[in-house]
mmCIF file of C-alpha atoms and ligand atoms in Angstrom:
data_model
loop_
_atom_site.group_PDB
_atom_site.id
_atom_site.type_symbol
_atom_site.label_atom_id
_atom_site.label_comp_id
_atom_site.label_asym_id
_atom_site.label_seq_id
_atom_site.Cartn_x
_atom_site.Cartn_y
_atom_site.Cartn_z
ATOM 1 C CA MET J 1 -210.427 -72.252 -211.075
ATOM 2 C CA ASP J 2 -211.207 -74.657 -208.033
ATOM 3 C CA GLU J 3 -209.105 -77.888 -207.723
ATOM 4 C CA GLU J 4 -210.129 -79.052 -211.848
ATOM 5 C CA ARG J 5 -213.349 -81.126 -212.100
ATOM 6 C CA THR J 6 -213.301 -84.429 -214.541
ATOM 7 C CA VAL J 7 -216.359 -86.798 -215.727
ATOM 8 C CA GLU J 8 -216.059 -88.948 -212.887
ATOM 9 C CA ASP J 9 -217.002 -86.125 -210.607
ATOM 10 C CA LEU J 10 -220.401 -85.393 -212.791
ATOM 11 C CA PRO J 11 -223.606 -87.039 -210.926
ATOM 12 C CA GLY J 12 -224.820 -90.132 -212.528
ATOM 13 C CA VAL J 13 -221.421 -91.060 -213.888
ATOM 14 C CA GLY J 14 -219.562 -94.254 -211.940
ATOM 15 C CA PRO J 15 -216.472 -95.663 -212.519
ATOM 16 C CA ALA J 16 -217.854 -97.772 -215.913
ATOM 17 C CA THR J 17 -220.052 -94.917 -217.241
ATOM 18 C CA ALA J 18 -216.511 -93.166 -217.024
ATOM 19 C CA GLU J 19 -214.563 -95.620 -218.841
ATOM 20 C CA LYS J 20 -217.478 -95.771 -221.966
ATOM 21 C CA LEU J 21 -217.375 -92.100 -222.346
ATOM 22 C CA GLN J 22 -213.497 -92.047 -222.336
ATOM 23 C CA GLU J 23 -213.568 -94.568 -224.957
ATOM 24 C CA ALA J 24 -216.292 -92.974 -226.629
ATOM 25 C CA GLY J 25 -213.785 -89.600 -226.924
ATOM 26 C CA PHE J 26 -216.330 -87.985 -224.145
ATOM 27 C CA ASP J 27 -213.211 -87.183 -221.739
ATOM 28 C CA ASP J 28 -213.696 -84.222 -220.529
ATOM 29 C CA LEU J 29 -216.550 -81.667 -219.360
ATOM 30 C CA MET J 30 -215.967 -79.801 -222.046
ATOM 31 C CA ALA J 31 -216.989 -82.238 -224.479
ATOM 32 C CA ILE J 32 -220.184 -83.574 -222.705
ATOM 33 C CA ALA J 33 -221.705 -80.215 -222.182
ATOM 34 C CA VAL J 34 -221.534 -79.707 -225.311
ATOM 35 C CA SER J 35 -222.873 -83.248 -227.443
ATOM 36 C CA SER J 36 -226.531 -84.249 -227.939
ATOM 37 C CA PRO J 37 -228.137 -85.931 -225.296
ATOM 38 C CA SER J 38 -228.592 -89.100 -228.253
ATOM 39 C CA ALA J 39 -224.951 -89.425 -229.044
ATOM 40 C CA LEU J 40 -223.806 -89.409 -225.667
ATOM 41 C CA ALA J 41 -226.659 -91.818 -224.501
ATOM 42 C CA GLU J 42 -225.742 -94.257 -227.421
ATOM 43 C CA ALA J 43 -221.659 -93.586 -226.405
ATOM 44 C CA ALA J 44 -222.737 -94.572 -222.409
ATOM 45 C CA ASP J 45 -225.000 -97.122 -223.178
ATOM 46 C CA ILE J 46 -227.736 -94.814 -220.832
ATOM 47 C CA GLY J 47 -230.832 -93.848 -221.088
ATOM 48 C CA GLU J 48 -231.498 -90.372 -222.551
ATOM 49 C CA ALA J 49 -232.725 -88.659 -219.878
ATOM 50 C CA THR J 50 -230.002 -90.043 -217.793
ATOM 51 C CA ALA J 51 -227.776 -88.687 -220.617
ATOM 52 C CA ILE J 52 -229.742 -85.014 -220.472
ATOM 53 C CA LYS J 53 -229.380 -84.544 -216.945
ATOM 54 C CA ILE J 54 -225.254 -85.518 -216.963
ATOM 55 C CA ILE J 55 -224.763 -83.064 -220.161
ATOM 56 C CA ALA J 56 -226.992 -80.048 -217.760
ATOM 57 C CA ALA J 57 -224.346 -80.941 -214.627
ATOM 58 C CA ALA J 58 -221.731 -80.483 -217.883
ATOM 59 C CA LYS J 59 -222.786 -77.715 -218.550
ATOM 60 C CA LYS J 60 -222.240 -76.056 -214.644
ATOM 61 C CA MET J 61 -219.077 -77.981 -213.448
ATOM 62 C CA ALA J 62 -216.951 -77.505 -217.351
ATOM 63 C CA ASP J 63 -216.133 -72.909 -217.862
ATOM 64 C CA VAL J 64 -217.981 -72.559 -220.887
ATOM 65 C CA GLY J 65 -217.242 -68.862 -220.847
ATOM 66 C CA GLY J 66 -219.007 -65.820 -220.712
ATOM 67 C CA PHE J 67 -219.883 -62.970 -223.218
ATOM 68 C CA VAL J 68 -217.795 -60.394 -224.726
ATOM 69 C CA THR J 69 -219.803 -57.370 -226.165
ATOM 70 C CA GLY J 70 -218.147 -57.451 -230.071
ATOM 71 C CA ASP J 71 -215.966 -54.124 -229.564
ATOM 72 C CA VAL J 72 -213.690 -56.043 -227.360
ATOM 73 C CA ILE J 73 -213.849 -59.247 -230.037
ATOM 74 C CA MET J 74 -213.114 -56.876 -232.873
ATOM 75 C CA GLU J 75 -209.981 -55.479 -231.090
ATOM 76 C CA GLN J 76 -208.810 -59.487 -230.733
ATOM 77 C CA ARG J 77 -209.713 -59.656 -234.199
ATOM 78 C CA ARG J 78 -206.739 -57.038 -235.403
ATOM 79 C CA THR J 79 -204.001 -59.120 -233.911
ATOM 80 C CA VAL J 80 -205.030 -61.481 -235.984
ATOM 81 C CA SER J 81 -202.112 -62.557 -238.310
ATOM 82 C CA LYS J 82 -202.373 -63.078 -242.777
ATOM 83 C CA LEU J 83 -199.605 -65.004 -244.191
ATOM 84 C CA THR J 84 -199.489 -65.045 -248.370
ATOM 85 C CA THR J 85 -199.689 -67.747 -249.790
ATOM 86 C CA SER J 86 -197.614 -66.168 -253.196
ATOM 87 C CA SER J 87 -200.458 -65.895 -254.911
ATOM 88 C CA LYS J 88 -202.460 -62.129 -255.104
ATOM 89 C CA ALA J 89 -205.526 -63.253 -256.562
ATOM 90 C CA LEU J 90 -205.921 -66.520 -254.232
ATOM 91 C CA ASP J 91 -204.738 -64.082 -251.012
ATOM 92 C CA GLU J 92 -207.427 -61.956 -251.647
ATOM 93 C CA LEU J 93 -209.873 -64.874 -251.868
ATOM 94 C CA LEU J 94 -208.999 -65.102 -247.967
ATOM 95 C CA GLY J 95 -208.981 -61.774 -247.275
ATOM 96 C CA GLY J 96 -205.175 -61.568 -246.936
ATOM 97 C CA GLY J 97 -203.685 -64.527 -246.815
ATOM 98 C CA VAL J 98 -204.326 -67.801 -244.312
ATOM 99 C CA GLU J 99 -205.723 -66.183 -240.914
ATOM 100 C CA SER J 100 -204.267 -66.688 -237.397
ATOM 101 C CA CYS J 101 -205.706 -68.556 -234.331
ATOM 102 C CA ALA J 102 -208.028 -70.816 -237.395
ATOM 103 C CA ILE J 103 -208.013 -73.534 -239.464
ATOM 104 C CA THR J 104 -208.223 -73.089 -242.864
ATOM 105 C CA GLU J 105 -208.392 -76.794 -244.770
ATOM 106 C CA PHE J 106 -207.457 -77.150 -248.716
ATOM 107 C CA PHE J 107 -209.469 -79.866 -250.617
ATOM 108 C CA GLY J 108 -209.707 -81.375 -253.466
ATOM 109 C CA GLU J 109 -208.513 -84.502 -255.154
ATOM 110 C CA PHE J 110 -205.112 -85.983 -255.916
ATOM 111 C CA GLY J 111 -202.356 -83.466 -257.576
ATOM 112 C CA SER J 112 -204.606 -80.490 -257.019
ATOM 113 C CA GLY J 113 -202.041 -78.229 -255.789
ATOM 114 C CA LYS J 114 -202.816 -79.477 -252.421
ATOM 115 C CA THR J 115 -199.380 -79.953 -251.291
ATOM 116 C CA GLN J 116 -197.675 -77.146 -252.902
ATOM 117 C CA ILE J 117 -199.823 -75.127 -251.554
ATOM 118 C CA THR J 118 -198.531 -76.195 -248.083
ATOM 119 C CA HIS J 119 -194.765 -75.983 -248.098
ATOM 120 C CA GLN J 120 -195.560 -72.909 -250.080
ATOM 121 C CA LEU J 121 -196.801 -71.507 -246.842
ATOM 122 C CA CYS J 122 -193.983 -73.395 -244.729
ATOM 123 C CA VAL J 123 -191.781 -70.850 -246.976
ATOM 124 C CA ASN J 124 -193.466 -67.716 -246.322
ATOM 125 C CA ALA J 125 -194.157 -68.121 -242.107
ATOM 126 C CA CYS J 126 -189.867 -67.988 -242.340
ATOM 127 C CA ARG J 127 -190.739 -64.783 -243.826
ATOM 128 C CA GLY J 128 -190.785 -60.930 -241.904
ATOM 129 C CA GLU J 129 -194.724 -59.383 -241.766
ATOM 130 C CA GLU J 130 -194.070 -57.081 -244.178
ATOM 131 C CA ASP J 131 -193.430 -59.031 -246.781
ATOM 132 C CA GLY J 132 -196.723 -61.622 -245.908
ATOM 133 C CA GLY J 133 -195.171 -64.424 -243.497
ATOM 134 C CA LEU J 134 -194.881 -64.818 -239.827
ATOM 135 C CA ASP J 135 -191.353 -64.304 -239.284
ATOM 136 C CA ALA J 136 -192.150 -67.895 -237.352
ATOM 137 C CA HIS J 137 -191.164 -71.351 -237.653
ATOM 138 C CA THR J 138 -193.944 -74.392 -238.871
ATOM 139 C CA VAL J 139 -194.409 -77.769 -237.624
ATOM 140 C CA PHE J 140 -195.691 -79.683 -240.712
ATOM 141 C CA ILE J 141 -197.000 -83.308 -240.111
ATOM 142 C CA ASP J 142 -196.876 -85.900 -242.568
ATOM 143 C CA THR J 143 -199.331 -88.771 -243.210
ATOM 144 C CA GLU J 144 -198.433 -89.384 -246.661
ATOM 145 C CA ASN J 145 -195.028 -89.159 -246.447
ATOM 146 C CA THR J 146 -194.597 -85.559 -249.541
ATOM 147 C CA PHE J 147 -192.599 -83.344 -246.913
ATOM 148 C CA ARG J 148 -189.897 -82.839 -249.631
ATOM 149 C CA PRO J 149 -187.858 -80.900 -249.159
ATOM 150 C CA GLU J 150 -186.207 -79.678 -252.629
ATOM 151 C CA ARG J 151 -189.415 -78.360 -253.055
ATOM 152 C CA ILE J 152 -189.089 -76.082 -249.845
ATOM 153 C CA ILE J 153 -185.437 -75.068 -251.360
ATOM 154 C CA GLN J 154 -186.887 -74.479 -254.859
ATOM 155 C CA MET J 155 -189.974 -72.095 -253.078
ATOM 156 C CA SER J 156 -186.838 -70.109 -251.474
ATOM 157 C CA MET J 157 -184.556 -69.505 -253.537
ATOM 158 C CA ALA J 158 -187.510 -67.453 -255.468
ATOM 159 C CA HIS J 159 -188.204 -65.380 -252.829
ATOM 160 C CA ASP J 160 -184.400 -64.861 -252.220
ATOM 161 C CA LEU J 161 -184.062 -66.692 -249.152
ATOM 162 C CA ASP J 162 -181.663 -68.749 -247.662
ATOM 163 C CA PRO J 163 -183.117 -72.602 -247.950
ATOM 164 C CA THR J 164 -180.806 -73.671 -245.233
ATOM 165 C CA GLU J 165 -182.560 -70.537 -243.038
ATOM 166 C CA VAL J 166 -185.852 -71.946 -243.821
ATOM 167 C CA LEU J 167 -185.350 -76.027 -243.388
ATOM 168 C CA GLN J 168 -184.112 -74.939 -240.328
ATOM 169 C CA LYS J 169 -187.848 -73.036 -239.241
ATOM 170 C CA ILE J 170 -188.930 -76.402 -240.294
ATOM 171 C CA HIS J 171 -190.440 -79.355 -237.712
ATOM 172 C CA VAL J 172 -191.612 -81.987 -239.827
ATOM 173 C CA ALA J 173 -192.784 -85.458 -238.074
ATOM 174 C CA ARG J 174 -194.290 -88.237 -240.596
ATOM 175 C CA ALA J 175 -197.403 -89.585 -238.848
ATOM 176 C CA PHE J 176 -197.888 -93.307 -238.972
ATOM 177 C CA ASN J 177 -201.147 -93.997 -238.268
ATOM 178 C CA SER J 178 -203.955 -91.386 -236.884
ATOM 179 C CA HIS J 179 -203.644 -92.446 -232.913
ATOM 180 C CA HIS J 180 -200.375 -90.923 -233.779
ATOM 181 C CA GLN J 181 -201.223 -88.314 -235.836
ATOM 182 C CA MET J 182 -203.008 -87.298 -232.702
ATOM 183 C CA LEU J 183 -200.527 -87.439 -230.378
ATOM 184 C CA LEU J 184 -197.889 -85.555 -232.546
ATOM 185 C CA VAL J 185 -200.675 -82.651 -231.814
ATOM 186 C CA GLU J 186 -199.056 -82.939 -228.222
ATOM 187 C CA LYS J 187 -195.220 -83.490 -229.810
ATOM 188 C CA ALA J 188 -195.420 -79.963 -231.484
ATOM 189 C CA LYS J 189 -196.998 -78.277 -227.897
ATOM 190 C CA GLU J 190 -193.388 -78.621 -226.382
ATOM 191 C CA ILE J 191 -191.446 -78.044 -229.638
ATOM 192 C CA ALA J 192 -193.703 -74.426 -230.010
ATOM 193 C CA ARG J 193 -193.131 -73.998 -226.146
ATOM 194 C CA ASN J 194 -189.123 -73.575 -227.566
ATOM 195 C CA ASN J 195 -189.887 -72.270 -231.028
ATOM 196 C CA PRO J 196 -192.088 -69.818 -232.571
ATOM 197 C CA VAL J 197 -194.355 -71.665 -234.411
ATOM 198 C CA LYS J 198 -196.941 -69.524 -236.102
ATOM 199 C CA LEU J 199 -197.153 -72.116 -238.459
ATOM 200 C CA MET J 200 -199.248 -75.658 -238.094
ATOM 201 C CA VAL J 201 -199.448 -78.013 -241.212
ATOM 202 C CA VAL J 202 -201.367 -81.430 -241.054
ATOM 203 C CA ASP J 203 -201.167 -82.848 -244.483
ATOM 204 C CA SER J 204 -203.458 -84.809 -244.918
ATOM 205 C CA LEU J 205 -205.284 -84.432 -241.880
ATOM 206 C CA THR J 206 -207.815 -86.940 -243.238
ATOM 207 C CA ALA J 207 -206.481 -89.827 -245.156
ATOM 208 C CA HIS J 208 -205.907 -92.682 -241.886
ATOM 209 C CA PHE J 209 -208.073 -91.852 -240.854
ATOM 210 C CA ARG J 210 -209.956 -92.405 -243.987
ATOM 211 C CA ALA J 211 -208.604 -95.778 -243.878
ATOM 212 C CA GLU J 212 -208.778 -96.563 -240.489
ATOM 213 C CA TYR J 213 -212.540 -96.831 -239.767
ATOM 214 C CA ILE J 214 -213.913 -98.478 -243.148
ATOM 215 C CA GLY J 215 -217.842 -99.309 -243.637
ATOM 216 C CA ARG J 216 -220.295 -97.382 -242.540
ATOM 217 C CA GLY J 217 -220.559 -98.754 -239.138
ATOM 218 C CA ALA J 218 -216.706 -96.960 -238.189
ATOM 219 C CA LEU J 219 -219.010 -94.047 -239.126
ATOM 220 C CA ALA J 220 -219.695 -91.926 -235.693
ATOM 221 C CA ASP J 221 -215.727 -93.625 -234.189
ATOM 222 C CA ARG J 222 -214.452 -91.993 -236.782
ATOM 223 C CA GLN J 223 -216.143 -88.975 -236.608
ATOM 224 C CA GLN J 224 -216.115 -88.496 -233.420
ATOM 225 C CA LYS J 225 -212.116 -88.688 -233.621
ATOM 226 C CA LEU J 226 -211.507 -86.697 -236.175
ATOM 227 C CA ASN J 227 -214.017 -84.280 -234.378
ATOM 228 C CA LYS J 228 -211.116 -84.509 -231.464
ATOM 229 C CA HIS J 229 -207.999 -83.707 -233.378
ATOM 230 C CA LEU J 230 -209.920 -80.752 -234.824
ATOM 231 C CA HIS J 231 -209.585 -79.466 -231.293
ATOM 232 C CA ALA J 232 -206.351 -80.468 -229.972
ATOM 233 C CA ILE J 233 -205.563 -78.798 -233.616
ATOM 234 C CA LEU J 234 -207.642 -75.391 -232.940
ATOM 235 C CA ASN J 235 -206.462 -75.173 -228.616
ATOM 236 C CA PHE J 236 -202.733 -75.378 -230.553
ATOM 237 C CA ALA J 237 -203.598 -72.762 -233.013
ATOM 238 C CA ASP J 238 -204.532 -70.632 -230.290
ATOM 239 C CA LEU J 239 -202.931 -71.728 -227.455
ATOM 240 C CA ASN J 240 -199.517 -70.168 -230.334
ATOM 241 C CA LYS J 241 -201.617 -67.804 -231.548
ATOM 242 C CA ALA J 242 -200.913 -69.736 -235.097
ATOM 243 C CA ALA J 243 -202.154 -70.624 -238.279
ATOM 244 C CA VAL J 244 -203.463 -73.936 -239.337
ATOM 245 C CA ALA J 245 -203.258 -75.564 -242.629
ATOM 246 C CA VAL J 246 -205.043 -79.186 -243.236
ATOM 247 C CA THR J 247 -205.439 -81.156 -246.416
ATOM 248 C CA ASN J 248 -208.904 -83.285 -247.083
ATOM 249 C CA GLN J 249 -208.412 -85.659 -250.124
ATOM 250 C CA VAL J 250 -211.555 -86.006 -251.706
ATOM 251 C CA ALA J 251 -212.620 -87.793 -255.169
ATOM 252 C CA ALA J 252 -212.499 -86.599 -257.881
ATOM 253 C CA LYS J 253 -215.316 -88.272 -259.696
ATOM 254 C CA PRO J 254 -218.595 -88.756 -257.669
ATOM 255 C CA ASP J 255 -218.468 -92.234 -256.504
ATOM 256 C CA ALA J 256 -220.758 -94.629 -254.138
ATOM 257 C CA PHE J 257 -219.248 -94.663 -250.734
ATOM 258 C CA PHE J 258 -218.290 -90.940 -250.783
ATOM 259 C CA GLY J 259 -221.046 -89.480 -253.409
ATOM 260 C CA ASP J 260 -220.646 -85.723 -253.397
ATOM 261 C CA PRO J 261 -217.171 -84.894 -254.473
ATOM 262 C CA THR J 262 -217.143 -81.279 -253.051
ATOM 263 C CA ARG J 263 -217.809 -82.795 -249.696
ATOM 264 C CA ALA J 264 -214.781 -83.350 -248.148
ATOM 265 C CA ILE J 265 -214.766 -86.367 -245.975
ATOM 266 C CA GLY J 266 -214.812 -85.630 -242.230
ATOM 267 C CA GLY J 267 -218.462 -84.501 -243.995
ATOM 268 C CA HIS J 268 -220.331 -82.403 -241.231
ATOM 269 C CA ILE J 269 -217.764 -82.201 -238.726
ATOM 270 C CA LEU J 270 -214.666 -80.913 -240.874
ATOM 271 C CA GLY J 271 -216.800 -78.343 -242.170
ATOM 272 C CA HIS J 272 -217.786 -77.128 -238.489
ATOM 273 C CA THR J 273 -214.546 -76.525 -237.483
ATOM 274 C CA SER J 274 -212.031 -75.371 -240.324
ATOM 275 C CA THR J 275 -213.140 -71.240 -240.848
ATOM 276 C CA PHE J 276 -212.153 -71.347 -243.941
ATOM 277 C CA ARG J 277 -212.807 -74.123 -246.679
ATOM 278 C CA LEU J 278 -211.415 -74.075 -250.137
ATOM 279 C CA TYR J 279 -212.024 -76.203 -252.843
ATOM 280 C CA LEU J 280 -208.891 -76.838 -255.290
ATOM 281 C CA ARG J 281 -209.661 -78.615 -258.409
ATOM 282 C CA LYS J 282 -207.795 -78.892 -261.600
ATOM 283 C CA SER J 283 -207.699 -76.979 -264.806
ATOM 284 C CA LYS J 284 -205.373 -76.613 -267.815
ATOM 285 C CA GLY J 285 -201.774 -77.181 -267.320
ATOM 286 C CA ASN J 286 -200.385 -75.794 -264.643
ATOM 287 C CA ARG J 287 -203.470 -74.547 -263.561
ATOM 288 C CA ARG J 288 -205.924 -74.514 -259.970
ATOM 289 C CA ILE J 289 -209.201 -72.921 -259.424
ATOM 290 C CA ALA J 290 -209.575 -72.648 -255.931
ATOM 291 C CA ARG J 291 -212.794 -71.794 -254.411
ATOM 292 C CA LEU J 292 -213.929 -70.535 -251.012
ATOM 293 C CA ILE J 293 -216.816 -72.246 -249.593
ATOM 294 C CA ASP J 294 -218.287 -71.099 -246.357
ATOM 295 C CA SER J 295 -216.851 -68.735 -244.623
ATOM 296 C CA PRO J 296 -217.512 -67.018 -241.748
ATOM 297 C CA ASN J 297 -217.260 -63.331 -242.878
ATOM 298 C CA LEU J 298 -215.460 -63.561 -247.058
ATOM 299 C CA PRO J 299 -217.851 -63.942 -249.593
ATOM 300 C CA GLU J 300 -217.483 -67.531 -251.984
ATOM 301 C CA GLY J 301 -215.715 -66.952 -254.703
ATOM 302 C CA GLU J 302 -212.458 -68.886 -256.826
ATOM 303 C CA ALA J 303 -209.080 -67.927 -257.996
ATOM 304 C CA VAL J 304 -207.295 -69.335 -260.633
ATOM 305 C CA ILE J 305 -203.563 -70.162 -259.447
ATOM 306 C CA THR J 306 -200.072 -71.979 -261.365
ATOM 307 C CA VAL J 307 -198.577 -74.460 -259.489
ATOM 308 C CA ILE J 308 -194.629 -74.060 -260.996
ATOM 309 C CA GLU J 309 -190.997 -74.243 -259.961
ATOM 310 C CA ASP J 310 -190.804 -71.431 -257.857
ATOM 311 C CA GLY J 311 -193.785 -72.674 -256.352
ATOM 312 C CA ILE J 312 -197.533 -71.052 -256.173
ATOM 313 C CA ARG J 313 -198.664 -67.861 -258.596
ATOM 314 C CA ASP J 314 -201.231 -65.846 -259.668
HETATM 315 P P1 ADP S 1 -201.798 -82.434 -254.002
HETATM 316 O O1 ADP S 1 -203.501 -82.224 -253.605
HETATM 317 O O2 ADP S 1 -202.831 -84.197 -254.498
HETATM 318 O O3 ADP S 1 -201.067 -82.636 -252.641
HETATM 319 P P2 ADP S 1 -199.737 -82.276 -255.039
HETATM 320 O O4 ADP S 1 -199.705 -80.548 -254.493
HETATM 321 O O5 ADP S 1 -198.669 -82.558 -254.941
HETATM 322 O O6 ADP S 1 -201.425 -82.376 -255.145
HETATM 323 O O7 ADP S 1 -199.749 -81.320 -256.579
HETATM 324 C C1 ADP S 1 -198.961 -81.936 -257.411
HETATM 325 C C2 ADP S 1 -199.021 -80.476 -258.470
HETATM 326 O O8 ADP S 1 -198.105 -80.009 -258.075
HETATM 327 C C3 ADP S 1 -197.760 -81.773 -260.104
HETATM 328 O O9 ADP S 1 -199.117 -81.971 -260.538
HETATM 329 C C4 ADP S 1 -196.982 -80.843 -260.992
HETATM 330 O O10 ADP S 1 -197.795 -80.195 -261.424
HETATM 331 C C5 ADP S 1 -196.894 -79.891 -259.358
HETATM 332 N N1 ADP S 1 -195.406 -80.226 -258.577
HETATM 333 C C6 ADP S 1 -194.546 -80.743 -257.933
HETATM 334 N N2 ADP S 1 -193.954 -80.420 -258.122
HETATM 335 C C7 ADP S 1 -193.118 -79.410 -259.138
HETATM 336 C C8 ADP S 1 -191.996 -78.770 -259.475
HETATM 337 N N3 ADP S 1 -191.292 -79.098 -259.040
HETATM 338 N N4 ADP S 1 -192.333 -77.814 -260.835
HETATM 339 C C9 ADP S 1 -193.339 -77.688 -261.193
HETATM 340 N N5 ADP S 1 -194.807 -77.797 -260.715
HETATM 341 C C10 ADP S 1 -194.855 -79.001 -259.951
HETATM 342 MG MG1 MG S 2 -200.705 -84.757 -251.189
#
């Protein structure tokens, strides 16, 4: 490839427009190439006709990739690994476990088991492939201060693993706000250069965004930032052939602002980026029901799991 072209190289984009685009998250050619004329026009304060021309130019300049035949993709799919959840039923629902090179979203109300599942995945990521693991390290982005080494120890012992070894393979960072959270994905790339990282957890993906961007006026901005964040995460997954598990809290009862509980915050952007979406709801006692929603290749269905001291089980 020749020297890298930037947003400012686009015809019709001067420094002022470039700056507005950058601020709105359109900071590379690909982001512009795949945007809609109306979104771009609004972001950069330009007419739609101009936006259409800019998008067309960006499509030419950006490396949008090419076509490959299905058999090549099938060959690539063979290299996808599956990480066990320690529940057979949940693994089956996911087609064998949490898939690498993809984002799996766990959404549900408070206490539905999202954080417990992420802890179980961290423990299992250390296990060998013969045990449904990835034989690898995890980066854990903790936004709600709910990462608990004590739980990792309990879950490790239940699988006859050395808890200290497991803890040494989990790289945890607290994210103090959404901006920090986005920076930590870049930081995670550094960690993955020096360690065999095959799992990224973001628990919770959306809490900071939800708290910081309040009201209807902020919605577009929030979605834009969240979209950018998700693309950085997907990029991490691709680069490292890593599995990614993110959580997203939704209200149990429909409320005026968020509406339908099964419509997780992040709205359709998150829906389109996560490859697997699991809706968790509480049932009797320690039981939780997981429902698979919108999978590209798996039927919708449900699995019943339990959350016990040992971790996640059938
Ligand atoms: P959230 O979806 O809000 O992240 P959590 O994953 O934190 O929910 O789930 C919390 C639930 O996990 C608790 O209500 C409890 O039922 C269960 N739990 C947490 N720790 C333990 C434990 N040590 N033993 C058994 N169950 C636990
Ligand atoms: Mg939680």
